[in-house]
Amino acid sequence: MTIVLAAALHRSFVAAAFDTRIAQTLGLRPHLAQLALVGLVTLAVVSSYQAVGSLLVVGLLLAPAVAATPWTSSIPTRMVLAGAFGMLAVGAGLLCSWYAGTAAGASIAAAAIAFAALSPLAARLTTTKRPAPHPHPATSPSPLLGKHS
C-alpha cells in the first residue's frame, strides 16, 4: 500500500516540495500530498520503532536516501535506489548481528549509516571522468589572427 500511495502521489510530492503555489497552479493538491507524506513517514516510524528503537529510526529513514544521492540525478530513481539501499542495510545488518552477536536494530542502522558514508566515495571511484571536449579546429582562434589583423 505504501508503494502504491507513493507512486500515485509522486508528482504531488515533488511539486509540493518545491513550491505549493506552483503545485496548486498545476492542479495538484499539495495539502493532500503533505498529509499523505506525513502519514507515510508516520507509518515508517511506527513500523520501524518496534524493530530498531526510537533513535535508530532516524538513521534508517535518512541514511538510505543519503546513500542513493551520489548515484542518481532524478527523484524517482533516488527513491527506488534508496529502497534498495534500505533492504541491503537490513540484510547486511542482520548478517552482522548474527555472526558478531550484536543487537539487530543497531547493526541494521550501522549498516545503513556505513552505506551512506561510503556511497559518495564509491560513486567517485566508479564514475569515469570524461575529458573536456577539444574545440573544433574551425571554431578555435588561430594564433596567427592577431599578427595579420
Tab-separated table of C-alpha atoms in Angstrom:
chain	number	residue	atom	x	y	z
A	1	MET	CA	0.000	0.000	0.000
A	2	THR	CA	2.842	2.399	0.807
A	3	ILE	CA	4.453	1.899	-2.590
A	4	VAL	CA	1.148	2.386	-4.403
A	5	LEU	CA	0.406	5.582	-2.483
A	6	ALA	CA	3.920	6.937	-3.003
A	7	ALA	CA	3.746	6.196	-6.728
A	8	ALA	CA	0.283	7.687	-7.100
A	9	LEU	CA	1.167	10.912	-5.313
A	10	HIS	CA	4.762	11.193	-6.515
A	11	ARG	CA	4.141	14.201	-8.757
A	12	SER	CA	2.285	15.999	-5.978
A	13	PHE	CA	5.087	15.250	-3.504
A	14	VAL	CA	7.727	16.688	-5.789
A	15	ALA	CA	5.720	19.778	-6.745
A	16	ALA	CA	4.745	20.497	-3.135
A	17	ALA	CA	8.348	20.086	-2.012
A	18	PHE	CA	9.475	22.874	-4.319
A	19	ASP	CA	6.562	25.322	-4.264
A	20	THR	CA	2.996	24.791	-3.066
A	21	ARG	CA	1.700	27.679	-5.189
A	22	ILE	CA	3.023	26.106	-8.361
A	23	ALA	CA	1.593	22.762	-7.301
A	24	GLN	CA	-1.824	24.370	-6.905
A	25	THR	CA	-1.451	26.101	-10.277
A	26	LEU	CA	-0.704	22.741	-11.886
A	27	GLY	CA	-3.968	21.401	-10.481
A	28	LEU	CA	-2.305	19.277	-7.830
A	29	ARG	CA	-3.408	19.204	-4.234
A	30	PRO	CA	-0.272	19.950	-2.182
A	31	HIS	CA	-2.079	19.900	1.168
A	32	LEU	CA	-3.370	16.399	0.463
A	33	ALA	CA	0.131	15.371	-0.657
A	34	GLN	CA	1.623	16.782	2.537
A	35	LEU	CA	-0.931	14.946	4.641
A	36	ALA	CA	-0.210	11.693	2.774
A	37	LEU	CA	3.548	12.194	3.146
A	38	VAL	CA	3.216	12.773	6.883
A	39	GLY	CA	1.104	9.619	7.060
A	40	LEU	CA	3.707	7.596	5.162
A	41	VAL	CA	6.552	8.858	7.362
A	42	THR	CA	4.483	8.133	10.474
A	43	LEU	CA	3.793	4.623	9.207
A	44	ALA	CA	7.512	4.095	8.570
A	45	VAL	CA	8.469	5.380	12.022
A	46	VAL	CA	5.849	3.308	13.837
A	47	SER	CA	6.699	0.124	11.952
A	48	SER	CA	10.447	0.658	12.391
A	49	TYR	CA	10.230	1.594	16.054
A	50	GLN	CA	9.390	-1.971	17.063
A	51	ALA	CA	12.422	-3.335	15.237
A	52	VAL	CA	15.158	-0.815	15.976
A	53	GLY	CA	14.068	1.688	18.602
A	54	SER	CA	13.350	5.385	18.512
A	55	LEU	CA	16.781	6.868	17.876
A	56	LEU	CA	17.831	4.404	15.209
A	57	VAL	CA	14.680	5.053	13.168
A	58	VAL	CA	16.133	8.382	12.064
A	59	GLY	CA	19.225	6.641	10.692
A	60	LEU	CA	17.094	4.152	8.811
A	61	LEU	CA	14.920	6.888	7.324
A	62	LEU	CA	17.730	9.193	6.252
A	63	ALA	CA	20.764	7.005	5.569
A	64	PRO	CA	19.402	5.086	2.537
A	65	ALA	CA	18.360	8.352	0.862
A	66	VAL	CA	21.778	9.842	1.566
A	67	ALA	CA	23.453	6.706	0.188
A	68	ALA	CA	21.408	6.891	-3.024
A	69	THR	CA	22.083	10.570	-3.707
A	70	PRO	CA	25.531	10.316	-5.391
A	71	TRP	CA	24.275	7.671	-7.812
A	72	THR	CA	21.168	9.388	-9.174
A	73	SER	CA	20.006	12.659	-10.636
A	74	SER	CA	16.243	12.135	-10.632
A	75	ILE	CA	13.898	11.832	-7.696
A	76	PRO	CA	12.092	8.626	-8.807
A	77	THR	CA	15.394	6.827	-9.349
A	78	ARG	CA	16.657	8.052	-5.988
A	79	MET	CA	13.513	6.743	-4.286
A	80	VAL	CA	13.930	3.279	-5.793
A	81	LEU	CA	17.657	3.157	-5.088
A	82	ALA	CA	17.113	4.352	-1.501
A	83	GLY	CA	14.675	1.481	-1.033
A	84	ALA	CA	17.288	-0.919	-2.363
A	85	PHE	CA	19.945	0.534	-0.037
A	86	GLY	CA	17.494	0.162	2.860
A	87	MET	CA	16.852	-3.507	2.061
A	88	LEU	CA	20.575	-4.103	1.632
A	89	ALA	CA	21.231	-2.452	5.010
A	90	VAL	CA	18.668	-4.724	6.667
A	91	GLY	CA	20.286	-7.824	5.153
A	92	ALA	CA	23.830	-6.735	5.980
A	93	GLY	CA	22.839	-5.623	9.478
A	94	LEU	CA	21.101	-8.909	10.252
A	95	LEU	CA	24.083	-10.902	8.976
A	96	CYS	CA	26.442	-8.793	11.058
A	97	SER	CA	24.168	-9.188	14.069
A	98	TRP	CA	24.026	-12.953	13.662
A	99	TYR	CA	27.771	-13.506	13.278
A	100	ALA	CA	29.038	-10.760	15.620
A	101	GLY	CA	26.409	-11.316	18.307
A	102	THR	CA	25.288	-7.683	18.330
A	103	ALA	CA	21.825	-6.143	18.624
A	104	ALA	CA	19.906	-6.463	15.355
A	105	GLY	CA	18.493	-2.927	15.321
A	106	ALA	CA	21.810	-1.263	15.993
A	107	SER	CA	23.550	-3.436	13.400
A	108	ILE	CA	20.958	-2.574	10.744
A	109	ALA	CA	21.231	1.147	11.472
A	110	ALA	CA	25.026	0.950	11.492
A	111	ALA	CA	24.978	-0.771	8.096
A	112	ALA	CA	22.670	1.926	6.691
A	113	ILE	CA	24.907	4.675	8.039
A	114	ALA	CA	28.003	2.899	6.698
A	115	PHE	CA	26.395	2.758	3.235
A	116	ALA	CA	25.634	6.474	3.477
A	117	ALA	CA	29.232	7.231	4.461
A	118	LEU	CA	30.840	5.025	1.816
A	119	SER	CA	28.470	5.724	-1.068
A	120	PRO	CA	29.965	9.083	-2.161
A	121	LEU	CA	33.455	7.590	-2.157
A	122	ALA	CA	32.345	4.545	-4.142
A	123	ALA	CA	30.493	6.770	-6.608
A	124	ARG	CA	33.605	8.888	-7.151
A	125	LEU	CA	35.792	5.830	-7.656
A	126	THR	CA	33.454	4.153	-10.135
A	127	THR	CA	32.391	7.207	-12.126
A	128	THR	CA	34.619	7.733	-15.112
A	129	LYS	CA	35.569	11.291	-15.738
A	130	ARG	CA	35.239	12.292	-19.345
A	131	PRO	CA	37.920	14.541	-20.770
A	132	ALA	CA	36.838	18.013	-21.772
A	133	PRO	CA	35.894	18.144	-25.454
A	134	HIS	CA	38.520	19.631	-27.731
A	135	PRO	CA	37.375	22.670	-29.666
A	136	HIS	CA	36.748	22.136	-33.328
A	137	PRO	CA	39.670	23.463	-35.436
A	138	ALA	CA	37.346	25.692	-37.467
A	139	THR	CA	35.986	27.394	-34.332
A	140	SER	CA	39.207	27.723	-32.369
A	141	PRO	CA	41.071	31.013	-32.714
A	142	SER	CA	44.184	30.907	-34.775
A	143	PRO	CA	47.398	32.083	-33.157
A	144	LEU	CA	48.163	33.923	-36.409
A	145	LEU	CA	44.985	36.039	-36.361
A	146	GLY	CA	46.492	38.637	-34.087
A	147	LYS	CA	49.533	39.101	-36.374
A	148	HIS	CA	47.587	39.555	-39.639
A	149	SER	CA	44.703	41.692	-38.365
